[in-house]
Structure formats: structure tokens, C-alpha cells
Amino acid sequence: VGICLALGRASGANVELGPSVQFSEEELRGAVHCVKRDFRVRFTGGELLQLRYDEALSDQAVDDYLARTGDGDADAAEGNIIALFADFKTGERTSGGLNPNAVYRGFGYMLARSDADGKWEIVETGW
């Protein structure tokens, strides 16, 4: 007997990409794609409602992340680390301390890449 798990839904999410001096639209879309792919796998039965990039909020979150983790300085990370913010609804089954059938707003995703040609990878979530 197999168990069928419904993937999280991310395709209908409203994506808001604010203006950026650090990232091209292609780079921002790459980060969005990474988060959507992760959401589909991690949030079984959930629905991604909105995903947004706001440069001022992202810069502050990146500075906080670097200060908290000691992973380097902001100058070295500039252009290779980004924060996106998600609103989503969880499904009936959830993990990681999230409540089932609840709406979360401003859920943070921190993404990093090795260089301007690297692929985005999620390094932290949920703050």
C-alpha cells in the first residue's frame, strides 16, 4: 500500500518583484523559482499565496543573517545573497512547528549562491 502525498501548490502565487539595483529580473526570477520548487516539496497540501522581493527589507534581513551567522560581511555577500518573503496557507498535515490549515505572512526565505553565475540555494527559512 502506497501513500500519496499532495505537493504544495505554488504556481498560482502572486509574485511581486520590487525594483532592484543589485539584481536583474532574471536573477530575481531564479530566486523565485528556487523558493517555489522548495515550497512544492516541503509544504504538502499547502498553497503559496504571495512571494515578494523588497530590496530594503531584503538588505536588512541579509545584514541580520550575516551578523547572526557570522558567514561573512555584507560587502563580500552583496549580489550573492537575497531574502524573499512569502505568504502561504498550510495544508491539513504540516511539520516544523507550523499549524495545520493556517495562514502565515512574511515568512522569510534566505537564499545564497556562490557567485553571479551560481544557482540560488535556500540557506534559512522561517524568520
mmCIF file of C-alpha atoms in Angstrom:
data_model
loop_
_atom_site.group_PDB
_atom_site.id
_atom_site.type_symbol
_atom_site.label_atom_id
_atom_site.label_comp_id
_atom_site.label_asym_id
_atom_site.label_seq_id
_atom_site.Cartn_x
_atom_site.Cartn_y
_atom_site.Cartn_z
ATOM 1 C CA VAL A 1 0.000 0.000 0.000
ATOM 2 C CA GLY A 2 1.496 3.297 -1.058
ATOM 3 C CA ILE A 3 0.957 6.695 0.416
ATOM 4 C CA CYS A 4 0.127 9.534 -1.934
ATOM 5 C CA LEU A 5 1.178 12.973 -0.759
ATOM 6 C CA ALA A 6 -0.150 16.072 -2.459
ATOM 7 C CA LEU A 7 2.532 18.525 -3.393
ATOM 8 C CA GLY A 8 2.245 22.096 -2.230
ATOM 9 C CA ARG A 9 0.740 24.480 -4.786
ATOM 10 C CA ALA A 10 2.984 27.336 -5.868
ATOM 11 C CA SER A 11 2.086 28.016 -9.497
ATOM 12 C CA GLY A 12 -0.762 30.439 -8.771
ATOM 13 C CA ALA A 13 1.164 32.597 -6.306
ATOM 14 C CA ASN A 14 1.158 36.355 -6.798
ATOM 15 C CA VAL A 15 4.812 37.345 -7.353
ATOM 16 C CA GLU A 16 5.797 40.924 -6.562
ATOM 17 C CA LEU A 17 9.321 41.908 -7.539
ATOM 18 C CA GLY A 18 10.165 45.410 -6.430
ATOM 19 C CA PRO A 19 12.872 47.450 -8.146
ATOM 20 C CA SER A 20 16.448 46.365 -7.534
ATOM 21 C CA VAL A 21 19.860 47.910 -8.084
ATOM 22 C CA GLN A 22 21.550 44.645 -7.037
ATOM 23 C CA PHE A 23 19.734 42.028 -9.077
ATOM 24 C CA SER A 24 18.433 41.722 -12.618
ATOM 25 C CA GLU A 25 14.900 40.485 -13.226
ATOM 26 C CA GLU A 26 16.393 37.172 -14.376
ATOM 27 C CA GLU A 27 18.294 36.811 -11.088
ATOM 28 C CA LEU A 28 15.172 37.630 -9.078
ATOM 29 C CA ARG A 29 13.117 35.124 -11.092
ATOM 30 C CA GLY A 30 15.787 32.497 -10.411
ATOM 31 C CA ALA A 31 15.377 33.057 -6.665
ATOM 32 C CA VAL A 32 11.582 32.890 -7.019
ATOM 33 C CA HIS A 33 11.857 29.604 -8.932
ATOM 34 C CA CYS A 34 14.045 28.149 -6.163
ATOM 35 C CA VAL A 35 11.510 29.070 -3.457
ATOM 36 C CA LYS A 36 8.553 27.750 -5.458
ATOM 37 C CA ARG A 37 10.331 24.445 -6.082
ATOM 38 C CA ASP A 38 11.112 24.124 -2.360
ATOM 39 C CA PHE A 39 7.556 25.042 -1.370
ATOM 40 C CA ARG A 40 6.032 22.320 -3.562
ATOM 41 C CA VAL A 41 8.125 19.689 -1.779
ATOM 42 C CA ARG A 42 8.137 20.988 1.820
ATOM 43 C CA PHE A 43 4.561 22.182 2.222
ATOM 44 C CA THR A 44 2.464 19.153 1.347
ATOM 45 C CA GLY A 45 -1.095 20.268 0.668
ATOM 46 C CA GLY A 46 -0.189 23.922 1.269
ATOM 47 C CA GLU A 47 -0.688 26.861 -1.042
ATOM 48 C CA LEU A 48 1.796 29.645 -1.734
ATOM 49 C CA LEU A 49 -0.292 32.812 -1.893
ATOM 50 C CA GLN A 50 2.307 35.510 -2.460
ATOM 51 C CA LEU A 51 6.055 35.785 -2.878
ATOM 52 C CA ARG A 52 7.728 39.177 -2.819
ATOM 53 C CA TYR A 53 11.075 40.909 -3.043
ATOM 54 C CA ASP A 54 11.545 44.320 -1.465
ATOM 55 C CA GLU A 55 15.156 45.488 -1.684
ATOM 56 C CA ALA A 56 15.152 47.477 1.587
ATOM 57 C CA LEU A 57 13.599 44.590 3.548
ATOM 58 C CA SER A 58 15.895 42.095 1.850
ATOM 59 C CA ASP A 59 19.015 44.156 2.641
ATOM 60 C CA GLN A 60 18.028 44.401 6.323
ATOM 61 C CA ALA A 61 17.301 40.671 6.532
ATOM 62 C CA VAL A 62 20.634 39.861 4.839
ATOM 63 C CA ASP A 63 22.526 42.112 7.266
ATOM 64 C CA ASP A 64 20.770 40.442 10.223
ATOM 65 C CA TYR A 65 21.516 36.979 8.808
ATOM 66 C CA LEU A 66 25.208 37.754 8.295
ATOM 67 C CA ALA A 67 25.514 39.238 11.797
ATOM 68 C CA ARG A 68 23.727 36.244 13.356
ATOM 69 C CA THR A 69 25.585 33.527 11.478
ATOM 70 C CA GLY A 70 28.997 35.119 11.075
ATOM 71 C CA ASP A 71 29.022 33.853 7.480
ATOM 72 C CA GLY A 72 30.887 36.867 6.146
ATOM 73 C CA ASP A 73 30.495 40.560 5.678
ATOM 74 C CA ALA A 74 27.875 42.391 3.687
ATOM 75 C CA ASP A 75 30.356 43.634 1.081
ATOM 76 C CA ALA A 76 31.506 40.101 0.261
ATOM 77 C CA ALA A 77 27.923 38.798 0.149
ATOM 78 C CA GLU A 78 26.438 41.639 -1.909
ATOM 79 C CA GLY A 79 24.817 40.304 -5.033
ATOM 80 C CA ASN A 80 25.068 36.699 -3.842
ATOM 81 C CA ILE A 81 22.551 36.591 -1.016
ATOM 82 C CA ILE A 82 18.909 37.626 -1.082
ATOM 83 C CA ALA A 83 15.793 37.458 1.079
ATOM 84 C CA LEU A 84 12.292 36.808 -0.247
ATOM 85 C CA PHE A 85 9.091 36.940 1.780
ATOM 86 C CA ALA A 86 6.169 34.556 1.411
ATOM 87 C CA ASP A 87 2.529 34.421 2.445
ATOM 88 C CA PHE A 88 1.092 30.913 2.389
ATOM 89 C CA LYS A 89 -1.540 28.593 3.758
ATOM 90 C CA THR A 90 -0.560 25.259 5.249
ATOM 91 C CA GLY A 91 -2.406 22.049 4.465
ATOM 92 C CA GLU A 92 -4.033 19.618 6.858
ATOM 93 C CA ARG A 93 -0.704 17.952 7.576
ATOM 94 C CA THR A 94 2.305 20.038 8.416
ATOM 95 C CA SER A 95 5.653 19.777 10.136
ATOM 96 C CA GLY A 96 8.309 22.031 11.579
ATOM 97 C CA GLY A 97 6.078 23.571 14.235
ATOM 98 C CA LEU A 98 3.613 25.125 11.784
ATOM 99 C CA ASN A 99 -0.104 24.851 12.458
ATOM 100 C CA PRO A 100 -2.336 22.963 10.005
ATOM 101 C CA ASN A 101 -4.739 24.996 7.859
ATOM 102 C CA ALA A 102 -3.158 28.281 8.977
ATOM 103 C CA VAL A 103 -2.085 31.353 7.018
ATOM 104 C CA TYR A 104 1.458 32.637 7.532
ATOM 105 C CA ARG A 105 2.535 36.078 6.339
ATOM 106 C CA GLY A 106 6.023 37.437 5.769
ATOM 107 C CA PHE A 107 7.692 34.019 6.098
ATOM 108 C CA GLY A 108 11.340 34.650 5.253
ATOM 109 C CA TYR A 109 13.479 32.757 2.773
ATOM 110 C CA MET A 110 17.221 33.473 2.732
ATOM 111 C CA LEU A 111 18.953 32.340 -0.457
ATOM 112 C CA ALA A 112 22.615 32.367 -1.377
ATOM 113 C CA ARG A 113 24.761 31.459 -4.352
ATOM 114 C CA SER A 114 28.484 31.018 -4.823
ATOM 115 C CA ASP A 115 28.807 33.764 -7.443
ATOM 116 C CA ALA A 116 26.780 35.716 -10.006
ATOM 117 C CA ASP A 117 26.584 32.628 -12.253
ATOM 118 C CA GLY A 118 25.683 30.215 -9.437
ATOM 119 C CA LYS A 119 22.256 28.762 -8.707
ATOM 120 C CA TRP A 120 20.285 30.044 -5.736
ATOM 121 C CA GLU A 121 20.052 27.720 -2.734
ATOM 122 C CA ILE A 122 17.915 28.241 0.347
ATOM 123 C CA VAL A 123 20.121 28.631 3.417
ATOM 124 C CA GLU A 124 17.493 29.595 6.009
ATOM 125 C CA THR A 125 13.713 29.911 6.326
ATOM 126 C CA GLY A 126 11.014 30.944 8.710
ATOM 127 C CA TRP A 127 12.124 34.121 10.427
#
